[in-house]
Short mmCIF file of C-alpha atoms and ligand atoms in Angstrom, two decimals:
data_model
loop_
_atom_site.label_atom_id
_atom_site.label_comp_id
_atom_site.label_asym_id
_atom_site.label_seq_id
_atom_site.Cartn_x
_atom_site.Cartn_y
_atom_site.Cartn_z
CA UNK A 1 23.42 -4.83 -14.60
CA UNK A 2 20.50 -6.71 -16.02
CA UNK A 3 22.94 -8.47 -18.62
CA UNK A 4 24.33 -10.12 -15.84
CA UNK A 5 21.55 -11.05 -14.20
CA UNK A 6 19.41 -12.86 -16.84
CA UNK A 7 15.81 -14.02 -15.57
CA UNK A 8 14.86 -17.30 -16.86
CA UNK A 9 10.93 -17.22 -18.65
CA UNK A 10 9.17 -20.64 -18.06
CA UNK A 11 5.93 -20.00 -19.88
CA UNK A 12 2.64 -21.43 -18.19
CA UNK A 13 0.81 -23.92 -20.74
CA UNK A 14 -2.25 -22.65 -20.48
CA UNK A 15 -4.11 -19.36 -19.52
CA UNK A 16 -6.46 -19.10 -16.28
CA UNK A 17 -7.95 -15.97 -17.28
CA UNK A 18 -10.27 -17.91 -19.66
CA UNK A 19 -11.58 -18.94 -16.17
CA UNK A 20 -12.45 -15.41 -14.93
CA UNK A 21 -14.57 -12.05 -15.38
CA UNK A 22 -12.27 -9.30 -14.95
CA UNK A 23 -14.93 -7.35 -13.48
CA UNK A 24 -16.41 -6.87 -9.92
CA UNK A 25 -13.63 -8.43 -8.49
CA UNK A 26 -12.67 -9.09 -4.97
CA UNK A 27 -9.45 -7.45 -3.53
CA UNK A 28 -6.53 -9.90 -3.35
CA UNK A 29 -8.52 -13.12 -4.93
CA UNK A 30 -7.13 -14.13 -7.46
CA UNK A 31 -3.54 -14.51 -8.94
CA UNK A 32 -1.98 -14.13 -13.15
CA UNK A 33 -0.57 -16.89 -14.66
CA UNK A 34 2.69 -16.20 -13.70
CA UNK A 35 5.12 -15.14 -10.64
CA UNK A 36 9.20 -14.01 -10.32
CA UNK A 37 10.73 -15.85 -7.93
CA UNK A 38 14.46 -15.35 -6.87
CA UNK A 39 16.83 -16.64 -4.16
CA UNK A 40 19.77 -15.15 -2.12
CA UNK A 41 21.95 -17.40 -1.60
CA UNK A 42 26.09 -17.14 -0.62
CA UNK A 43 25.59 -13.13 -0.38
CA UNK A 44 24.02 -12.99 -4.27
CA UNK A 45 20.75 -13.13 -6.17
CA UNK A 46 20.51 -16.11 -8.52
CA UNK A 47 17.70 -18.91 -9.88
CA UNK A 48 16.05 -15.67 -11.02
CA UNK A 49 12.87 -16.70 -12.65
CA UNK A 50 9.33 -15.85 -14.11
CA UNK A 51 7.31 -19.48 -14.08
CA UNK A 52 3.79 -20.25 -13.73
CA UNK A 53 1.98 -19.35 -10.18
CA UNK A 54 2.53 -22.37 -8.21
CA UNK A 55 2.62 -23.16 -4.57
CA UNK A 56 6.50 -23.22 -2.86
CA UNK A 57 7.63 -26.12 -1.21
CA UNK A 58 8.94 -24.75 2.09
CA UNK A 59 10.64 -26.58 4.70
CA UNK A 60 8.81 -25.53 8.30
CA UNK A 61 11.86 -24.53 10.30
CA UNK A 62 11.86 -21.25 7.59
CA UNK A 63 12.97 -18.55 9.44
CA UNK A 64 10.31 -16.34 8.32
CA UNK A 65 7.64 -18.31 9.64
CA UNK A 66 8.93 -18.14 13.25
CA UNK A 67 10.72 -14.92 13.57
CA UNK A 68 8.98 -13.20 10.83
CA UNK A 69 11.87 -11.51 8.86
CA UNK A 70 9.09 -10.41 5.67
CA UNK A 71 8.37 -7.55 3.94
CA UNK A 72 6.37 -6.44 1.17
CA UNK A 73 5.31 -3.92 -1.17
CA UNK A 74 1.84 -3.01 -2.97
CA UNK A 75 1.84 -1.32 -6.43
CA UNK A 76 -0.31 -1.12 -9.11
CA UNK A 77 -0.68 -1.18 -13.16
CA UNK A 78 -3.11 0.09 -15.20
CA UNK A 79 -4.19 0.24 -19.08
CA UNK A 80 -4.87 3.72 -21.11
CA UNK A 81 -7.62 3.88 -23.50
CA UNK A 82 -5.37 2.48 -26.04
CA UNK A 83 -4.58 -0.90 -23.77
CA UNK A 84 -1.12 0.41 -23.44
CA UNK A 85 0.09 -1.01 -19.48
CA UNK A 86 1.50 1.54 -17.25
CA UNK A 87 2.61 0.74 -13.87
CA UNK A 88 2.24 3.50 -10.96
CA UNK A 89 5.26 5.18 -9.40
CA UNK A 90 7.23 1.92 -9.35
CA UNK A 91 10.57 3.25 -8.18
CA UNK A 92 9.12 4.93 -5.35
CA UNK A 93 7.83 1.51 -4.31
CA UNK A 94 11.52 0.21 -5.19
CA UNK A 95 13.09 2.31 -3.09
CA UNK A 96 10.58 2.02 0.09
CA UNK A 97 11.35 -1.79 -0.23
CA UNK A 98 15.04 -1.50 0.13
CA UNK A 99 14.53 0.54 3.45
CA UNK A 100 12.36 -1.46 4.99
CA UNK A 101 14.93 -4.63 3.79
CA UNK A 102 17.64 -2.23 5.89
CA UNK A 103 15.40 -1.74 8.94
CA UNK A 104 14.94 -5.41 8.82
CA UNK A 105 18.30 -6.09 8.71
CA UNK A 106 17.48 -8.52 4.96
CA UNK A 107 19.58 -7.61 1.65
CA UNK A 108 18.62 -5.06 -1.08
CA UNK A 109 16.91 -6.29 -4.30
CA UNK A 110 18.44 -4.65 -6.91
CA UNK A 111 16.96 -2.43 -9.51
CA UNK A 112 17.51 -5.09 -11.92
CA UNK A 113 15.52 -7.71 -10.57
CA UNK A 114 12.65 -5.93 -8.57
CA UNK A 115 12.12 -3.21 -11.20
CA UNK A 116 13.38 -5.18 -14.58
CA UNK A 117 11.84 -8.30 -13.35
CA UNK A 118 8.48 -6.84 -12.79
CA UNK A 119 8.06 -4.81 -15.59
CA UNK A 120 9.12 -8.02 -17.26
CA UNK A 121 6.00 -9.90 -15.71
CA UNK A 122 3.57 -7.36 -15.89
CA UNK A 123 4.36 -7.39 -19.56
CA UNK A 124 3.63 -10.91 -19.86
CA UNK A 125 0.60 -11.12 -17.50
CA UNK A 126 -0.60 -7.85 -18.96
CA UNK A 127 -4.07 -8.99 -20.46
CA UNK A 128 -4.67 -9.59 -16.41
CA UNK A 129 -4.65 -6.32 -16.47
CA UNK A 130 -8.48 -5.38 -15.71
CA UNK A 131 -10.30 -2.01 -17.40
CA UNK A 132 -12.88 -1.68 -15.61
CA UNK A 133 -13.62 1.36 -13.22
CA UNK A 134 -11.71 1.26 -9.57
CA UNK A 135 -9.72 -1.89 -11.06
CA UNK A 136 -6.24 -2.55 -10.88
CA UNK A 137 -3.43 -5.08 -11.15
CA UNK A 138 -1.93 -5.05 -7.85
CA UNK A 139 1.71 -6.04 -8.11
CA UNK A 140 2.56 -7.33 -4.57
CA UNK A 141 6.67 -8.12 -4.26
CA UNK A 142 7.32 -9.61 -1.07
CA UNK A 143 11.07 -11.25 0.75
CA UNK A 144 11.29 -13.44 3.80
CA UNK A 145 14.08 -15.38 5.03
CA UNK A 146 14.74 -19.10 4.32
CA UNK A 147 17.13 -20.12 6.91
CA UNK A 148 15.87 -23.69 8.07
CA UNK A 149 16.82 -23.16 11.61
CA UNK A 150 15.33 -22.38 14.94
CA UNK A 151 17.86 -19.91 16.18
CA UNK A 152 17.27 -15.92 16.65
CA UNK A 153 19.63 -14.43 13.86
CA UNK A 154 19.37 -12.93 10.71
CA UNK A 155 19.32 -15.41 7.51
CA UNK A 156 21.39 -15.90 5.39
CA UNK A 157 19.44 -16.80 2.76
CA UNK A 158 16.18 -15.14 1.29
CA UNK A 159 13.41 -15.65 -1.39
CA UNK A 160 12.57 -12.34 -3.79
CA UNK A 161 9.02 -13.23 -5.06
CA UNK A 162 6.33 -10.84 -6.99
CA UNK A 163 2.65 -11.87 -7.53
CA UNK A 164 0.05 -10.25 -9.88
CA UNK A 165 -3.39 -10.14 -8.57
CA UNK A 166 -6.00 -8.65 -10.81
CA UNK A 167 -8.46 -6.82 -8.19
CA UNK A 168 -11.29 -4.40 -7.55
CA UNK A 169 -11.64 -2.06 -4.73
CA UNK A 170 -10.19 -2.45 -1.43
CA UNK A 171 -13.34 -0.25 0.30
CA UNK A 172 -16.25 -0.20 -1.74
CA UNK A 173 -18.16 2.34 0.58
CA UNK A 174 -17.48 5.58 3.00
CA UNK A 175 -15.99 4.02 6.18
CA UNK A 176 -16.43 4.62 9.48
CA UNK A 177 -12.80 4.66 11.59
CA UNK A 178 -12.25 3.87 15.84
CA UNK A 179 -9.75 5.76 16.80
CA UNK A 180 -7.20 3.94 18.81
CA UNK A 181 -6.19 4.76 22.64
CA UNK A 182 -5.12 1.29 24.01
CA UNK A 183 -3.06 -0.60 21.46
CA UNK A 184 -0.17 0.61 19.61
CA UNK A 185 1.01 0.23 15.80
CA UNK A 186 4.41 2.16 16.10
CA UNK A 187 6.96 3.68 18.04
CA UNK A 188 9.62 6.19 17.48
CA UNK A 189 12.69 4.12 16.67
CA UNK A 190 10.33 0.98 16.26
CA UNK A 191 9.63 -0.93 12.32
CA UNK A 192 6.38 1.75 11.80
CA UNK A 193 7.93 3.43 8.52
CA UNK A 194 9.50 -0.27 7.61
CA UNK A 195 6.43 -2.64 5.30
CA UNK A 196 7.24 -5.25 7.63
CA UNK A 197 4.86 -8.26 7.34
CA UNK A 198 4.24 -8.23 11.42
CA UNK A 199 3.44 -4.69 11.62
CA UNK A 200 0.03 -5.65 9.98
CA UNK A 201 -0.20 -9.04 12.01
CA UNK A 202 -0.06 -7.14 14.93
CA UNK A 203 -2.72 -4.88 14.23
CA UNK A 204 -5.15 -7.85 13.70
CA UNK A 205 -6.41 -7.61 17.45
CA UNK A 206 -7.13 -4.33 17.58
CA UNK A 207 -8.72 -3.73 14.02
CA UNK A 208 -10.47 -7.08 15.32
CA UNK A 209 -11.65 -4.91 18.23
CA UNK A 210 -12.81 -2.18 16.08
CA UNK A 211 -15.02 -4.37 14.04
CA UNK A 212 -16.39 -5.63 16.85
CA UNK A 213 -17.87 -1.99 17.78
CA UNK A 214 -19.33 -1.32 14.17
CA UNK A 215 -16.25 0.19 12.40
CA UNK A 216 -13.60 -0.64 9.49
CA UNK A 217 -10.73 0.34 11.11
CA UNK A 218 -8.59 1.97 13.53
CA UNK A 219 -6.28 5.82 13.57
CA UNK A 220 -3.60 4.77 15.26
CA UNK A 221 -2.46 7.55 18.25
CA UNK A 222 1.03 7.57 19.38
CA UNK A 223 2.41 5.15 21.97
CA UNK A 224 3.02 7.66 25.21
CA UNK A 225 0.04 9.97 24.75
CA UNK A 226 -2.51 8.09 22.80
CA UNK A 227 -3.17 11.88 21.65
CA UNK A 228 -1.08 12.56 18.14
CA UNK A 229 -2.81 10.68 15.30
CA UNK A 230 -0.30 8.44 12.94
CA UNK A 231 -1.97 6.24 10.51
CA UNK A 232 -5.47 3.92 9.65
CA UNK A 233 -4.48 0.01 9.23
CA UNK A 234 -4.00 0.15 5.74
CA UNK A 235 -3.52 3.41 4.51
CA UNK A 236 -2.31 7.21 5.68
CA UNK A 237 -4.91 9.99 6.47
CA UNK A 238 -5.36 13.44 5.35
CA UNK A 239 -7.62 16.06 6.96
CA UNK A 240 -8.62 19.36 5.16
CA UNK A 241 -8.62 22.04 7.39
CA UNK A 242 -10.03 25.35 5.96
CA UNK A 243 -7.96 25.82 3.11
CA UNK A 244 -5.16 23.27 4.40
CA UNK A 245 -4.63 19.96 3.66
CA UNK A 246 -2.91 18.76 6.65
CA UNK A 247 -1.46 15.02 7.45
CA UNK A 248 1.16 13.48 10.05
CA UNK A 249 4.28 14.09 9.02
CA UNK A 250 6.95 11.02 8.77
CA UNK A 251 9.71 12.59 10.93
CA UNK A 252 9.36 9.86 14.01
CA UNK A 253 9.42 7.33 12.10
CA UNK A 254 6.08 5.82 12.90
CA UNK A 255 4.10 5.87 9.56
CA UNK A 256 4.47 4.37 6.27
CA UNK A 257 6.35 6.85 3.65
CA UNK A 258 2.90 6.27 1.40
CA UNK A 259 3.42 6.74 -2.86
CA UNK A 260 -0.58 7.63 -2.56
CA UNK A 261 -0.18 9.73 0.38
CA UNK A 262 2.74 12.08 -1.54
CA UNK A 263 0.60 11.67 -4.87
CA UNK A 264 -2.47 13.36 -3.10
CA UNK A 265 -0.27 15.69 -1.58
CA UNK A 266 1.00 16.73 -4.71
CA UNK A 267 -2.11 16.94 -6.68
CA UNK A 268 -3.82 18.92 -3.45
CA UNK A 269 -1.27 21.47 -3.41
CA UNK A 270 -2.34 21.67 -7.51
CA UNK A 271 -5.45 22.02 -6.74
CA UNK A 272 -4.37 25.37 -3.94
CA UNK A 273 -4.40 23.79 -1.11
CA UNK A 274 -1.82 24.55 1.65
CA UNK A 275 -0.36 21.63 2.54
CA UNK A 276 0.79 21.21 6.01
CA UNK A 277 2.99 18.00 7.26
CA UNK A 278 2.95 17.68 11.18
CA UNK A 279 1.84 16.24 14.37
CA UNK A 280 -1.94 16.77 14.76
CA UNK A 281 -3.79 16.25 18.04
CA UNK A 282 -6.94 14.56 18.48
CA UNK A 283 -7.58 17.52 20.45
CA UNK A 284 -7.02 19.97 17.34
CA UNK A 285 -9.41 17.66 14.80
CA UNK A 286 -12.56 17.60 17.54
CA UNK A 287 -11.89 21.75 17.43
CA UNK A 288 -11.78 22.21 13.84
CA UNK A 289 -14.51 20.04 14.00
CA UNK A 290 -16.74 21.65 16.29
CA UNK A 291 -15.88 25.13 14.72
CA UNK A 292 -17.07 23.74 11.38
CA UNK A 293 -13.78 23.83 9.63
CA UNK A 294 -12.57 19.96 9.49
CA UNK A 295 -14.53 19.49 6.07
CA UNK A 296 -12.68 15.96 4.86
CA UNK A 297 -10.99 13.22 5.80
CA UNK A 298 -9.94 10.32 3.55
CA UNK A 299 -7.43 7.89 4.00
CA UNK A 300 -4.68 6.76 0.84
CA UNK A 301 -2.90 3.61 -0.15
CA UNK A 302 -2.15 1.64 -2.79
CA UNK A 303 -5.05 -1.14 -2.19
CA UNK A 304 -7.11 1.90 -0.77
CA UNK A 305 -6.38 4.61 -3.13
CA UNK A 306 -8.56 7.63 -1.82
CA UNK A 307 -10.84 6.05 0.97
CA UNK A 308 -13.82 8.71 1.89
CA UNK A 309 -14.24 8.65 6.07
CA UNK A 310 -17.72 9.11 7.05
CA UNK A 311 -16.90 8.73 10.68
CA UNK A 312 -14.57 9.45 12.82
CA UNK A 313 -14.68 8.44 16.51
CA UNK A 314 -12.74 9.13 19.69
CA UNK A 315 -14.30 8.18 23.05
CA UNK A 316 -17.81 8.86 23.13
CA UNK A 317 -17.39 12.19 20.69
CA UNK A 318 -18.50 10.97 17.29
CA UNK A 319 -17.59 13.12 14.37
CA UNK A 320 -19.77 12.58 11.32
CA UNK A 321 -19.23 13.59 7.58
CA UNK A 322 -21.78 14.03 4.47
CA UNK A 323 -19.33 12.53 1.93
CA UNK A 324 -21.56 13.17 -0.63
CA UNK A 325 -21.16 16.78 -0.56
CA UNK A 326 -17.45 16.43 -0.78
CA UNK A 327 -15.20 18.26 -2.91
CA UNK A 328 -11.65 17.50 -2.91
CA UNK A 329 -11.26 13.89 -2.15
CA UNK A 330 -13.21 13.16 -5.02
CA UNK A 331 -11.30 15.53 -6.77
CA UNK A 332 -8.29 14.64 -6.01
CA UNK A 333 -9.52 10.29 -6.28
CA UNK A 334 -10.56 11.42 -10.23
CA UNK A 335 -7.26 12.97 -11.12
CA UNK A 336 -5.49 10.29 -9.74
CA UNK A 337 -7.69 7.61 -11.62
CA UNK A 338 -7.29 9.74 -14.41
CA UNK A 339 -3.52 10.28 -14.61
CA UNK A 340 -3.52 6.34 -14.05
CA UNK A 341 -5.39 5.70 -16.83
CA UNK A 342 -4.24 7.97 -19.54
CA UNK A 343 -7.26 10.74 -19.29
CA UNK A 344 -5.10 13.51 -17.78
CA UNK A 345 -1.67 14.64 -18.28
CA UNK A 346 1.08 12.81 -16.74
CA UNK A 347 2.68 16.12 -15.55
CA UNK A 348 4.85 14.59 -12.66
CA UNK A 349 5.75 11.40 -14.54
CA UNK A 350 4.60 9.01 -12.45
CA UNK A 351 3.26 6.31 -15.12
CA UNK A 352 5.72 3.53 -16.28
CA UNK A 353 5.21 2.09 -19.49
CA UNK A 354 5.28 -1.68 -20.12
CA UNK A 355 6.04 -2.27 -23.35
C1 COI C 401 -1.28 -1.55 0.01
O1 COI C 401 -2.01 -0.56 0.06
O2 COI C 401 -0.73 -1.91 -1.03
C2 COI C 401 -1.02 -2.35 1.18
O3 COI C 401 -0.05 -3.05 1.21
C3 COI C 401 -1.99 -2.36 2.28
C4 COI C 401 -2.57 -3.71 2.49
C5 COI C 401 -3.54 -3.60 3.57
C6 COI C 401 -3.25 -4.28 1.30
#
């Protein structure tokens, strides 16, 4: 219960936002005035407590740092016409956290502190909150294990912190995506569903690889075929298919459980689409493709929201899309902004007030 676990406010002097245009800004650049910071220690959550952003003072035998026990999260808050803050599907978020916490064998957050602390914070920091088109605050909670020893084991001890980063758009333009046939993200019974820190570490190389060859990112295939599509680096793909809006479903285990991805989902089957949750072949895209019937394909996530692919490649067989003609990812990337933002009806009550 939040009455027993009271977060301590240290207010910072002074604001930085004086210091900064809250428009045009760079994903991830910049930080609010304040941060939560909590520790588990003895098997509980204590020193709970909202202070100014600040560096920590780590020792380096951390666990984290050398076994990488860390997870995260990515959420967002926005402001309605009227400046009221809202934050976006929160307790979805909340509840992907504590799995991947499970998966990496780390202890739950509780409601009180994750949810109640950051609603909390974004309250405070909530004139970080930018207004501007495609701007966000992204909330970014995030544990790792503070063990000072060498040893392979889990800690026992843990830090709980949550940032606020005012930011602009992760992709500013139509992206063109590798797919992958060498290098692996996930495997069934592997940390793919979990938002473990090192599953995004050690997709540097080949994203790095990617890049190299003229695109953004990478489609992950699966690990014994290379032939089932999973996931992009940093956010979940949807293909419409003739009337169907069809995406990998999360039954192996190997993608992320994405807030956006179900949010699309839901606001696609709104808008009459069949929507269709399953394994999907390279194989099956390149037909649809050929045939004329692959129309879309857009990638979702938090920092991404609704990312419009322009191209698609596998092999030598390039598959290339007029996004400007598009339909229903725009569609779909409007209602979204526009639920977010107070425009249209909150129908599936997704938008958390911060009073
Ligand atoms: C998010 O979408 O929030 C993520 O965590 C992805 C990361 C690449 C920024």
């Amino acid at each position: 219960m939040l009455a027993t676990m009271d977060i301590t406010i240290n207010k910072a002097e002074g604001s930085k936002l004086k210091d900064l245009n809250l428009e045009n800004l760079s994903f991830g650049k910049f930080f609010s005035d304040h941060m939560l910071e909590a520790d588990y220690i003895n098997g509980e959550w204590t020193n709970i407590e909202i202070k100014p952003y600040q560096p920590l003072l780590l020792s380096p035998s951390v666990a984290a740092l050398h076994y990488g026990q860390a997870i995260f999260e990515g959420i967002k808050a926005y402001k309605d016409e009227e400046g009221n803050a809202f934050i976006f599907r929160p307790q979805d978020n909340f509840r992907r956290f504590n799995i991947s916490a499970e998966r990496m064998q780390m202890p739950s957050v509780p409601e009180e502190i994750f949810m109640d602390g950051m609603k909390q914070l974004v309250a405070m920091d909530s004139s970080w909150i930018p207004q501007k088109e495609d701007h966000s605050l992204y909330i970014r909670p995030f544990m790792f294990s503070t063990d000072e020893v060498i040893g392979v084991k889990p800690s026992d001890t843990y830090k709980f912190m949550i940032l606020l980063s005012p930011t602009g758009p992760y992709y500013n333009a139509p992206m063109r995506i590798y797919v992958e046939e060498h290098f692996v993200r996930a495997v069934p019974g592997g940390v793919g569903y979990a938002k473990a820190a090192g599953n995004y570490g050690s997709a540097m190389y080949a994203t790095a690889e990617a890049k190299k060859k003229g695109y953004d990112q990478v489609l992950w295939t699966d690990a014994f075929e290379h032939k089932y599509v999973q996931e992009i680096g940093t956010m979940n793909v949807i293909f419409i298919i003739g009337n169907k809006a069809v995406t990998p479903d999360l039954g192996a285990g190997t993608i992320l459980a994405g807030v956006t991805r179900n949010s699309a989902l839901t606001l696609l089957q709104e808008a009459g689409f069949e929507i269709e949750e399953r394994s999907i072949s390279i194989d099956e895209l390149i037909e649809a493709y050929k045939a004329g019937y692959l129309y879309e394909v857009f990638g979702t996530g938090t920092a991404a929201t609704i990312s419009m692919i322009k191209e698609l490649r596998y092999k030598d067989f390039v598959m290339t899309f007029n996004v400007d003609e598009w339909k229903t990812a725009p569609t779909i990337k409007k209602w979204l902004t526009d639920i977010r933002e107070g425009r249209r009806e909150d129908k599936y009550g997704w938008m958390m007030q911060v009073s």
